[in-house]
């Protein structure tokens, strides 16, 4: 299994952000997206996830193979940690106990999500990746709000995913502890970029 991108161009808010992208990611590998704020990392992930159409080009990926983790944790605040995990387990028809252990959530299962710290919410959001059993992970700054111990848990989870034949595309400025490929998005930016007035390029 692989994910391939051919002559891809992406836009956000009516502005062309990236163009002429070509890459292939085989099973067991991670692609790390690099670039300054506004380089188009989030836009590329959203396009690969099918949340917005490409301006042109092709994305070849098996159906129902992608899960996307954005800046938001995707946590339902009024549910407990266990209820959040159970919800995702029901969606993906997978047990959640292993995911809870992997992200060190066993001691928090009865806690309402709204009472969690930012780092605990992030760990809960990341646990959804394991429950999904999807082979392709699209991750936008997955280690935000995590302390060193939690980053280590994420790195272990990611390595296991890759060892089992999964793949990942990660927008991050930190070392994820995996043997990865690097894609600098700077060369794929249009030469002239006109953004609409008031446009916030931090989420490109």
mmCIF file with all atom_site columns, C-alpha atoms in Angstrom:
data_model
loop_
_atom_site.group_PDB
_atom_site.id
_atom_site.type_symbol
_atom_site.label_atom_id
_atom_site.label_alt_id
_atom_site.label_comp_id
_atom_site.label_asym_id
_atom_site.label_entity_id
_atom_site.label_seq_id
_atom_site.pdbx_PDB_ins_code
_atom_site.Cartn_x
_atom_site.Cartn_y
_atom_site.Cartn_z
_atom_site.occupancy
_atom_site.B_iso_or_equiv
_atom_site.pdbx_formal_charge
_atom_site.auth_seq_id
_atom_site.auth_comp_id
_atom_site.auth_asym_id
_atom_site.auth_atom_id
_atom_site.pdbx_PDB_model_num
ATOM 1   C CA . UNK A 1 1   ? 0.000   0.000  0.000  1.00 0.00 ? 1   UNK A CA 1
ATOM 2   C CA . UNK A 1 2   ? 1.167   3.537  -0.708 1.00 0.00 ? 2   UNK A CA 1
ATOM 3   C CA . UNK A 1 3   ? -0.068  7.104  -0.907 1.00 0.00 ? 3   UNK A CA 1
ATOM 4   C CA . UNK A 1 4   ? 0.956   8.953  -4.058 1.00 0.00 ? 4   UNK A CA 1
ATOM 5   C CA . UNK A 1 5   ? 0.571   12.600 -5.040 1.00 0.00 ? 5   UNK A CA 1
ATOM 6   C CA . UNK A 1 6   ? 0.996   13.821 -8.622 1.00 0.00 ? 6   UNK A CA 1
ATOM 7   C CA . UNK A 1 7   ? 1.190   17.462 -9.789 1.00 0.00 ? 7   UNK A CA 1
ATOM 8   C CA . UNK A 1 8   ? -0.853  18.555 -6.772 1.00 0.00 ? 8   UNK A CA 1
ATOM 9   C CA . UNK A 1 9   ? -1.810  22.183 -6.192 1.00 0.00 ? 9   UNK A CA 1
ATOM 10  C CA . UNK A 1 10  ? -3.680  23.406 -3.103 1.00 0.00 ? 10  UNK A CA 1
ATOM 11  C CA . UNK A 1 11  ? -5.443  26.617 -2.233 1.00 0.00 ? 11  UNK A CA 1
ATOM 12  C CA . UNK A 1 12  ? -6.913  28.122 0.909  1.00 0.00 ? 12  UNK A CA 1
ATOM 13  C CA . UNK A 1 13  ? -9.296  31.063 1.160  1.00 0.00 ? 13  UNK A CA 1
ATOM 14  C CA . UNK A 1 14  ? -9.172  31.533 -2.610 1.00 0.00 ? 14  UNK A CA 1
ATOM 15  C CA . UNK A 1 15  ? -5.368  31.873 -2.644 1.00 0.00 ? 15  UNK A CA 1
ATOM 16  C CA . UNK A 1 16  ? -3.000  29.385 -4.248 1.00 0.00 ? 16  UNK A CA 1
ATOM 17  C CA . UNK A 1 17  ? -0.777  28.036 -1.472 1.00 0.00 ? 17  UNK A CA 1
ATOM 18  C CA . UNK A 1 18  ? 1.144   25.092 -2.984 1.00 0.00 ? 18  UNK A CA 1
ATOM 19  C CA . UNK A 1 19  ? 1.818   23.815 -6.492 1.00 0.00 ? 19  UNK A CA 1
ATOM 20  C CA . UNK A 1 20  ? 3.733   21.113 -8.386 1.00 0.00 ? 20  UNK A CA 1
ATOM 21  C CA . UNK A 1 21  ? 3.803   18.632 -5.503 1.00 0.00 ? 21  UNK A CA 1
ATOM 22  C CA . UNK A 1 22  ? 4.867   15.060 -6.317 1.00 0.00 ? 22  UNK A CA 1
ATOM 23  C CA . UNK A 1 23  ? 5.687   12.374 -3.759 1.00 0.00 ? 23  UNK A CA 1
ATOM 24  C CA . UNK A 1 24  ? 5.065   8.737  -2.843 1.00 0.00 ? 24  UNK A CA 1
ATOM 25  C CA . UNK A 1 25  ? 4.909   7.365  0.702  1.00 0.00 ? 25  UNK A CA 1
ATOM 26  C CA . UNK A 1 26  ? 5.264   3.583  1.048  1.00 0.00 ? 26  UNK A CA 1
ATOM 27  C CA . UNK A 1 27  ? 4.046   1.468  3.950  1.00 0.00 ? 27  UNK A CA 1
ATOM 28  C CA . UNK A 1 28  ? 6.097   1.792  7.090  1.00 0.00 ? 28  UNK A CA 1
ATOM 29  C CA . UNK A 1 29  ? 7.342   5.328  6.426  1.00 0.00 ? 29  UNK A CA 1
ATOM 30  C CA . UNK A 1 30  ? 6.618   8.791  7.773  1.00 0.00 ? 30  UNK A CA 1
ATOM 31  C CA . UNK A 1 31  ? 6.813   12.024 5.801  1.00 0.00 ? 31  UNK A CA 1
ATOM 32  C CA . UNK A 1 32  ? 7.639   15.102 7.877  1.00 0.00 ? 32  UNK A CA 1
ATOM 33  C CA . UNK A 1 33  ? 6.370   18.431 6.502  1.00 0.00 ? 33  UNK A CA 1
ATOM 34  C CA . UNK A 1 34  ? 8.648   21.395 7.114  1.00 0.00 ? 34  UNK A CA 1
ATOM 35  C CA . UNK A 1 35  ? 8.143   25.089 6.467  1.00 0.00 ? 35  UNK A CA 1
ATOM 36  C CA . UNK A 1 36  ? 7.550   28.393 8.179  1.00 0.00 ? 36  UNK A CA 1
ATOM 37  C CA . UNK A 1 37  ? 4.113   29.438 9.425  1.00 0.00 ? 37  UNK A CA 1
ATOM 38  C CA . UNK A 1 38  ? 1.933   29.907 6.370  1.00 0.00 ? 38  UNK A CA 1
ATOM 39  C CA . UNK A 1 39  ? 3.983   27.521 4.222  1.00 0.00 ? 39  UNK A CA 1
ATOM 40  C CA . UNK A 1 40  ? 0.905   25.372 3.542  1.00 0.00 ? 40  UNK A CA 1
ATOM 41  C CA . UNK A 1 41  ? 1.382   22.417 5.902  1.00 0.00 ? 41  UNK A CA 1
ATOM 42  C CA . UNK A 1 42  ? -2.182  22.451 7.251  1.00 0.00 ? 42  UNK A CA 1
ATOM 43  C CA . UNK A 1 43  ? -3.627  23.110 3.800  1.00 0.00 ? 43  UNK A CA 1
ATOM 44  C CA . UNK A 1 44  ? -1.806  20.095 2.378  1.00 0.00 ? 44  UNK A CA 1
ATOM 45  C CA . UNK A 1 45  ? -2.992  17.844 5.203  1.00 0.00 ? 45  UNK A CA 1
ATOM 46  C CA . UNK A 1 46  ? -6.590  19.018 4.807  1.00 0.00 ? 46  UNK A CA 1
ATOM 47  C CA . UNK A 1 47  ? -6.404  18.409 1.057  1.00 0.00 ? 47  UNK A CA 1
ATOM 48  C CA . UNK A 1 48  ? -4.998  14.903 1.515  1.00 0.00 ? 48  UNK A CA 1
ATOM 49  C CA . UNK A 1 49  ? -7.732  14.209 4.084  1.00 0.00 ? 49  UNK A CA 1
ATOM 50  C CA . UNK A 1 50  ? -10.419 15.150 1.551  1.00 0.00 ? 50  UNK A CA 1
ATOM 51  C CA . UNK A 1 51  ? -11.652 18.136 3.560  1.00 0.00 ? 51  UNK A CA 1
ATOM 52  C CA . UNK A 1 52  ? -11.036 20.457 0.620  1.00 0.00 ? 52  UNK A CA 1
ATOM 53  C CA . UNK A 1 53  ? -10.543 19.703 -3.073 1.00 0.00 ? 53  UNK A CA 1
ATOM 54  C CA . UNK A 1 54  ? -7.156  20.131 -4.745 1.00 0.00 ? 54  UNK A CA 1
ATOM 55  C CA . UNK A 1 55  ? -6.821  22.951 -7.272 1.00 0.00 ? 55  UNK A CA 1
ATOM 56  C CA . UNK A 1 56  ? -5.319  20.410 -9.655 1.00 0.00 ? 56  UNK A CA 1
ATOM 57  C CA . UNK A 1 57  ? -3.427  17.142 -9.644 1.00 0.00 ? 57  UNK A CA 1
ATOM 58  C CA . UNK A 1 58  ? -4.185  13.706 -8.266 1.00 0.00 ? 58  UNK A CA 1
ATOM 59  C CA . UNK A 1 59  ? -4.093  11.943 -4.886 1.00 0.00 ? 59  UNK A CA 1
ATOM 60  C CA . UNK A 1 60  ? -4.040  8.166  -5.052 1.00 0.00 ? 60  UNK A CA 1
ATOM 61  C CA . UNK A 1 61  ? -4.957  6.515  -1.771 1.00 0.00 ? 61  UNK A CA 1
ATOM 62  C CA . UNK A 1 62  ? -6.960  3.424  -0.778 1.00 0.00 ? 62  UNK A CA 1
ATOM 63  C CA . UNK A 1 63  ? -10.533 4.200  0.351  1.00 0.00 ? 63  UNK A CA 1
ATOM 64  C CA . UNK A 1 64  ? -11.236 4.537  4.073  1.00 0.00 ? 64  UNK A CA 1
ATOM 65  C CA . UNK A 1 65  ? -7.537  4.458  4.891  1.00 0.00 ? 65  UNK A CA 1
ATOM 66  C CA . UNK A 1 66  ? -6.991  7.971  6.334  1.00 0.00 ? 66  UNK A CA 1
ATOM 67  C CA . UNK A 1 67  ? -7.507  9.513  9.738  1.00 0.00 ? 67  UNK A CA 1
ATOM 68  C CA . UNK A 1 68  ? -6.745  13.207 10.278 1.00 0.00 ? 68  UNK A CA 1
ATOM 69  C CA . UNK A 1 69  ? -5.719  14.787 13.584 1.00 0.00 ? 69  UNK A CA 1
ATOM 70  C CA . UNK A 1 70  ? -5.825  18.581 13.437 1.00 0.00 ? 70  UNK A CA 1
ATOM 71  C CA . UNK A 1 71  ? -4.957  21.354 15.894 1.00 0.00 ? 71  UNK A CA 1
ATOM 72  C CA . UNK A 1 72  ? -8.226  20.511 17.652 1.00 0.00 ? 72  UNK A CA 1
ATOM 73  C CA . UNK A 1 73  ? -8.218  17.470 19.937 1.00 0.00 ? 73  UNK A CA 1
ATOM 74  C CA . UNK A 1 74  ? -11.676 16.286 18.836 1.00 0.00 ? 74  UNK A CA 1
ATOM 75  C CA . UNK A 1 75  ? -12.700 15.725 22.459 1.00 0.00 ? 75  UNK A CA 1
ATOM 76  C CA . UNK A 1 76  ? -16.289 15.949 23.704 1.00 0.00 ? 76  UNK A CA 1
ATOM 77  C CA . UNK A 1 77  ? -15.966 17.955 26.913 1.00 0.00 ? 77  UNK A CA 1
ATOM 78  C CA . UNK A 1 78  ? -19.167 16.739 28.582 1.00 0.00 ? 78  UNK A CA 1
ATOM 79  C CA . UNK A 1 79  ? -18.191 13.077 28.285 1.00 0.00 ? 79  UNK A CA 1
ATOM 80  C CA . UNK A 1 80  ? -15.702 11.270 30.492 1.00 0.00 ? 80  UNK A CA 1
ATOM 81  C CA . UNK A 1 81  ? -12.421 10.009 29.101 1.00 0.00 ? 81  UNK A CA 1
ATOM 82  C CA . UNK A 1 82  ? -13.866 6.486  28.941 1.00 0.00 ? 82  UNK A CA 1
ATOM 83  C CA . UNK A 1 83  ? -17.008 7.722  27.190 1.00 0.00 ? 83  UNK A CA 1
ATOM 84  C CA . UNK A 1 84  ? -14.924 9.597  24.604 1.00 0.00 ? 84  UNK A CA 1
ATOM 85  C CA . UNK A 1 85  ? -12.885 6.459  23.941 1.00 0.00 ? 85  UNK A CA 1
ATOM 86  C CA . UNK A 1 86  ? -16.043 4.345  23.806 1.00 0.00 ? 86  UNK A CA 1
ATOM 87  C CA . UNK A 1 87  ? -17.600 6.775  21.316 1.00 0.00 ? 87  UNK A CA 1
ATOM 88  C CA . UNK A 1 88  ? -14.634 6.418  18.960 1.00 0.00 ? 88  UNK A CA 1
ATOM 89  C CA . UNK A 1 89  ? -14.591 2.676  19.540 1.00 0.00 ? 89  UNK A CA 1
ATOM 90  C CA . UNK A 1 90  ? -18.211 2.480  18.419 1.00 0.00 ? 90  UNK A CA 1
ATOM 91  C CA . UNK A 1 91  ? -17.506 4.627  15.351 1.00 0.00 ? 91  UNK A CA 1
ATOM 92  C CA . UNK A 1 92  ? -14.595 2.465  14.216 1.00 0.00 ? 92  UNK A CA 1
ATOM 93  C CA . UNK A 1 93  ? -15.889 -0.832 15.664 1.00 0.00 ? 93  UNK A CA 1
ATOM 94  C CA . UNK A 1 94  ? -12.665 -1.329 17.640 1.00 0.00 ? 94  UNK A CA 1
ATOM 95  C CA . UNK A 1 95  ? -11.910 -1.825 21.362 1.00 0.00 ? 95  UNK A CA 1
ATOM 96  C CA . UNK A 1 96  ? -10.318 1.123  23.127 1.00 0.00 ? 96  UNK A CA 1
ATOM 97  C CA . UNK A 1 97  ? -8.465  -0.471 26.056 1.00 0.00 ? 97  UNK A CA 1
ATOM 98  C CA . UNK A 1 98  ? -5.121  -0.738 24.257 1.00 0.00 ? 98  UNK A CA 1
ATOM 99  C CA . UNK A 1 99  ? -5.280  2.872  23.075 1.00 0.00 ? 99  UNK A CA 1
ATOM 100 C CA . UNK A 1 100 ? -5.959  4.028  26.643 1.00 0.00 ? 100 UNK A CA 1
ATOM 101 C CA . UNK A 1 101 ? -2.886  2.154  27.870 1.00 0.00 ? 101 UNK A CA 1
ATOM 102 C CA . UNK A 1 102 ? -0.680  3.433  25.064 1.00 0.00 ? 102 UNK A CA 1
ATOM 103 C CA . UNK A 1 103 ? -1.432  7.057  25.913 1.00 0.00 ? 103 UNK A CA 1
ATOM 104 C CA . UNK A 1 104 ? -1.426  6.493  29.709 1.00 0.00 ? 104 UNK A CA 1
ATOM 105 C CA . UNK A 1 105 ? -5.121  7.284  30.166 1.00 0.00 ? 105 UNK A CA 1
ATOM 106 C CA . UNK A 1 106 ? -6.105  4.375  32.434 1.00 0.00 ? 106 UNK A CA 1
ATOM 107 C CA . UNK A 1 107 ? -6.000  6.543  35.547 1.00 0.00 ? 107 UNK A CA 1
ATOM 108 C CA . UNK A 1 108 ? -8.200  9.210  33.943 1.00 0.00 ? 108 UNK A CA 1
ATOM 109 C CA . UNK A 1 109 ? -11.055 7.105  32.563 1.00 0.00 ? 109 UNK A CA 1
ATOM 110 C CA . UNK A 1 110 ? -13.680 8.414  34.992 1.00 0.00 ? 110 UNK A CA 1
ATOM 111 C CA . UNK A 1 111 ? -12.665 12.063 34.617 1.00 0.00 ? 111 UNK A CA 1
ATOM 112 C CA . UNK A 1 112 ? -14.906 14.388 32.587 1.00 0.00 ? 112 UNK A CA 1
ATOM 113 C CA . UNK A 1 113 ? -12.961 15.661 29.603 1.00 0.00 ? 113 UNK A CA 1
ATOM 114 C CA . UNK A 1 114 ? -13.598 19.314 30.475 1.00 0.00 ? 114 UNK A CA 1
ATOM 115 C CA . UNK A 1 115 ? -11.534 18.857 33.641 1.00 0.00 ? 115 UNK A CA 1
ATOM 116 C CA . UNK A 1 116 ? -8.437  17.609 31.813 1.00 0.00 ? 116 UNK A CA 1
ATOM 117 C CA . UNK A 1 117 ? -5.317  19.662 31.251 1.00 0.00 ? 117 UNK A CA 1
ATOM 118 C CA . UNK A 1 118 ? -4.371  20.656 27.707 1.00 0.00 ? 118 UNK A CA 1
ATOM 119 C CA . UNK A 1 119 ? -1.780  17.875 27.593 1.00 0.00 ? 119 UNK A CA 1
ATOM 120 C CA . UNK A 1 120 ? -4.222  15.251 28.868 1.00 0.00 ? 120 UNK A CA 1
ATOM 121 C CA . UNK A 1 121 ? -6.773  16.309 26.241 1.00 0.00 ? 121 UNK A CA 1
ATOM 122 C CA . UNK A 1 122 ? -4.098  16.018 23.596 1.00 0.00 ? 122 UNK A CA 1
ATOM 123 C CA . UNK A 1 123 ? -3.270  12.479 24.722 1.00 0.00 ? 123 UNK A CA 1
ATOM 124 C CA . UNK A 1 124 ? -6.967  11.603 24.622 1.00 0.00 ? 124 UNK A CA 1
ATOM 125 C CA . UNK A 1 125 ? -7.255  13.002 21.102 1.00 0.00 ? 125 UNK A CA 1
ATOM 126 C CA . UNK A 1 126 ? -4.205  11.054 19.943 1.00 0.00 ? 126 UNK A CA 1
ATOM 127 C CA . UNK A 1 127 ? -5.618  7.813  21.367 1.00 0.00 ? 127 UNK A CA 1
ATOM 128 C CA . UNK A 1 128 ? -8.276  8.023  18.645 1.00 0.00 ? 128 UNK A CA 1
ATOM 129 C CA . UNK A 1 129 ? -5.560  7.196  16.089 1.00 0.00 ? 129 UNK A CA 1
ATOM 130 C CA . UNK A 1 130 ? -5.009  3.743  17.556 1.00 0.00 ? 130 UNK A CA 1
ATOM 131 C CA . UNK A 1 131 ? -8.707  3.038  17.912 1.00 0.00 ? 131 UNK A CA 1
ATOM 132 C CA . UNK A 1 132 ? -9.332  3.920  14.262 1.00 0.00 ? 132 UNK A CA 1
ATOM 133 C CA . UNK A 1 133 ? -6.963  1.232  12.929 1.00 0.00 ? 133 UNK A CA 1
ATOM 134 C CA . UNK A 1 134 ? -6.601  3.402  9.809  1.00 0.00 ? 134 UNK A CA 1
ATOM 135 C CA . UNK A 1 135 ? -3.237  2.846  8.064  1.00 0.00 ? 135 UNK A CA 1
ATOM 136 C CA . UNK A 1 136 ? -2.589  6.480  7.075  1.00 0.00 ? 136 UNK A CA 1
ATOM 137 C CA . UNK A 1 137 ? -2.244  9.090  9.822  1.00 0.00 ? 137 UNK A CA 1
ATOM 138 C CA . UNK A 1 138 ? -2.320  12.791 8.889  1.00 0.00 ? 138 UNK A CA 1
ATOM 139 C CA . UNK A 1 139 ? -1.071  14.710 11.924 1.00 0.00 ? 139 UNK A CA 1
ATOM 140 C CA . UNK A 1 140 ? -0.967  18.476 12.369 1.00 0.00 ? 140 UNK A CA 1
ATOM 141 C CA . UNK A 1 141 ? 1.445   19.421 15.197 1.00 0.00 ? 141 UNK A CA 1
ATOM 142 C CA . UNK A 1 142 ? 0.576   16.286 17.224 1.00 0.00 ? 142 UNK A CA 1
ATOM 143 C CA . UNK A 1 143 ? 2.926   17.081 20.126 1.00 0.00 ? 143 UNK A CA 1
ATOM 144 C CA . UNK A 1 144 ? 1.442   20.490 20.973 1.00 0.00 ? 144 UNK A CA 1
ATOM 145 C CA . UNK A 1 145 ? 0.757   20.760 24.751 1.00 0.00 ? 145 UNK A CA 1
ATOM 146 C CA . UNK A 1 146 ? 2.564   17.467 25.493 1.00 0.00 ? 146 UNK A CA 1
ATOM 147 C CA . UNK A 1 147 ? 5.287   17.226 28.119 1.00 0.00 ? 147 UNK A CA 1
ATOM 148 C CA . UNK A 1 148 ? 8.439   15.198 27.490 1.00 0.00 ? 148 UNK A CA 1
ATOM 149 C CA . UNK A 1 149 ? 6.973   11.980 28.924 1.00 0.00 ? 149 UNK A CA 1
ATOM 150 C CA . UNK A 1 150 ? 3.855   12.276 26.761 1.00 0.00 ? 150 UNK A CA 1
ATOM 151 C CA . UNK A 1 151 ? 5.916   13.038 23.653 1.00 0.00 ? 151 UNK A CA 1
ATOM 152 C CA . UNK A 1 152 ? 7.789   9.797  24.346 1.00 0.00 ? 152 UNK A CA 1
ATOM 153 C CA . UNK A 1 153 ? 4.465   7.910  24.513 1.00 0.00 ? 153 UNK A CA 1
ATOM 154 C CA . UNK A 1 154 ? 3.427   9.395  21.188 1.00 0.00 ? 154 UNK A CA 1
ATOM 155 C CA . UNK A 1 155 ? 6.756   8.426  19.603 1.00 0.00 ? 155 UNK A CA 1
ATOM 156 C CA . UNK A 1 156 ? 6.331   4.821  20.776 1.00 0.00 ? 156 UNK A CA 1
ATOM 157 C CA . UNK A 1 157 ? 2.782   4.742  19.387 1.00 0.00 ? 157 UNK A CA 1
ATOM 158 C CA . UNK A 1 158 ? 3.985   6.176  16.075 1.00 0.00 ? 158 UNK A CA 1
ATOM 159 C CA . UNK A 1 159 ? 6.869   3.696  15.759 1.00 0.00 ? 159 UNK A CA 1
ATOM 160 C CA . UNK A 1 160 ? 4.505   0.777  16.418 1.00 0.00 ? 160 UNK A CA 1
ATOM 161 C CA . UNK A 1 161 ? 2.137   2.091  13.765 1.00 0.00 ? 161 UNK A CA 1
ATOM 162 C CA . UNK A 1 162 ? 4.937   2.272  11.195 1.00 0.00 ? 162 UNK A CA 1
ATOM 163 C CA . UNK A 1 163 ? 6.367   -1.120 12.171 1.00 0.00 ? 163 UNK A CA 1
ATOM 164 C CA . UNK A 1 164 ? 2.928   -2.613 11.535 1.00 0.00 ? 164 UNK A CA 1
ATOM 165 C CA . UNK A 1 165 ? 2.936   -1.269 7.985  1.00 0.00 ? 165 UNK A CA 1
ATOM 166 C CA . UNK A 1 166 ? 1.166   2.031  8.590  1.00 0.00 ? 166 UNK A CA 1
ATOM 167 C CA . UNK A 1 167 ? 2.294   5.406  7.319  1.00 0.00 ? 167 UNK A CA 1
ATOM 168 C CA . UNK A 1 168 ? 2.100   8.991  8.535  1.00 0.00 ? 168 UNK A CA 1
ATOM 169 C CA . UNK A 1 169 ? 2.359   12.529 7.219  1.00 0.00 ? 169 UNK A CA 1
ATOM 170 C CA . UNK A 1 170 ? 3.233   14.893 10.042 1.00 0.00 ? 170 UNK A CA 1
ATOM 171 C CA . UNK A 1 171 ? 3.443   18.680 10.182 1.00 0.00 ? 171 UNK A CA 1
ATOM 172 C CA . UNK A 1 172 ? 5.842   19.336 13.048 1.00 0.00 ? 172 UNK A CA 1
ATOM 173 C CA . UNK A 1 173 ? 8.931   21.289 14.041 1.00 0.00 ? 173 UNK A CA 1
ATOM 174 C CA . UNK A 1 174 ? 10.165  18.625 16.472 1.00 0.00 ? 174 UNK A CA 1
ATOM 175 C CA . UNK A 1 175 ? 11.941  15.296 16.074 1.00 0.00 ? 175 UNK A CA 1
ATOM 176 C CA . UNK A 1 176 ? 9.378   12.478 16.186 1.00 0.00 ? 176 UNK A CA 1
ATOM 177 C CA . UNK A 1 177 ? 11.959  9.782  16.848 1.00 0.00 ? 177 UNK A CA 1
ATOM 178 C CA . UNK A 1 178 ? 11.338  7.850  13.613 1.00 0.00 ? 178 UNK A CA 1
ATOM 179 C CA . UNK A 1 179 ? 13.307  7.135  10.443 1.00 0.00 ? 179 UNK A CA 1
ATOM 180 C CA . UNK A 1 180 ? 11.465  9.584  8.270  1.00 0.00 ? 180 UNK A CA 1
ATOM 181 C CA . UNK A 1 181 ? 11.431  11.420 4.970  1.00 0.00 ? 181 UNK A CA 1
ATOM 182 C CA . UNK A 1 182 ? 11.453  15.237 4.944  1.00 0.00 ? 182 UNK A CA 1
ATOM 183 C CA . UNK A 1 183 ? 9.465   17.490 2.625  1.00 0.00 ? 183 UNK A CA 1
ATOM 184 C CA . UNK A 1 184 ? 10.257  21.211 2.770  1.00 0.00 ? 184 UNK A CA 1
ATOM 185 C CA . UNK A 1 185 ? 7.221   23.020 1.363  1.00 0.00 ? 185 UNK A CA 1
ATOM 186 C CA . UNK A 1 186 ? 9.081   26.275 0.721  1.00 0.00 ? 186 UNK A CA 1
ATOM 187 C CA . UNK A 1 187 ? 10.047  25.455 -2.896 1.00 0.00 ? 187 UNK A CA 1
ATOM 188 C CA . UNK A 1 188 ? 6.419   24.617 -3.721 1.00 0.00 ? 188 UNK A CA 1
ATOM 189 C CA . UNK A 1 189 ? 5.016   28.011 -2.778 1.00 0.00 ? 189 UNK A CA 1
ATOM 190 C CA . UNK A 1 190 ? 3.863   30.246 -5.650 1.00 0.00 ? 190 UNK A CA 1
ATOM 191 C CA . UNK A 1 191 ? 6.375   32.939 -6.496 1.00 0.00 ? 191 UNK A CA 1
ATOM 192 C CA . UNK A 1 192 ? 3.813   35.667 -5.970 1.00 0.00 ? 192 UNK A CA 1
ATOM 193 C CA . UNK A 1 193 ? 1.256   35.185 -3.215 1.00 0.00 ? 193 UNK A CA 1
ATOM 194 C CA . UNK A 1 194 ? -1.630  37.596 -2.731 1.00 0.00 ? 194 UNK A CA 1
ATOM 195 C CA . UNK A 1 195 ? -3.672  36.826 0.382  1.00 0.00 ? 195 UNK A CA 1
ATOM 196 C CA . UNK A 1 196 ? -7.112  38.367 0.978  1.00 0.00 ? 196 UNK A CA 1
ATOM 197 C CA . UNK A 1 197 ? -7.259  41.191 3.520  1.00 0.00 ? 197 UNK A CA 1
ATOM 198 C CA . UNK A 1 198 ? -7.500  39.856 7.061  1.00 0.00 ? 198 UNK A CA 1
ATOM 199 C CA . UNK A 1 199 ? -6.473  36.326 6.050  1.00 0.00 ? 199 UNK A CA 1
ATOM 200 C CA . UNK A 1 200 ? -4.726  34.457 8.900  1.00 0.00 ? 200 UNK A CA 1
ATOM 201 C CA . UNK A 1 201 ? -1.845  32.550 7.300  1.00 0.00 ? 201 UNK A CA 1
ATOM 202 C CA . UNK A 1 202 ? -1.028  30.680 10.553 1.00 0.00 ? 202 UNK A CA 1
ATOM 203 C CA . UNK A 1 203 ? -3.509  27.977 9.552  1.00 0.00 ? 203 UNK A CA 1
ATOM 204 C CA . UNK A 1 204 ? -2.268  27.445 6.008  1.00 0.00 ? 204 UNK A CA 1
#
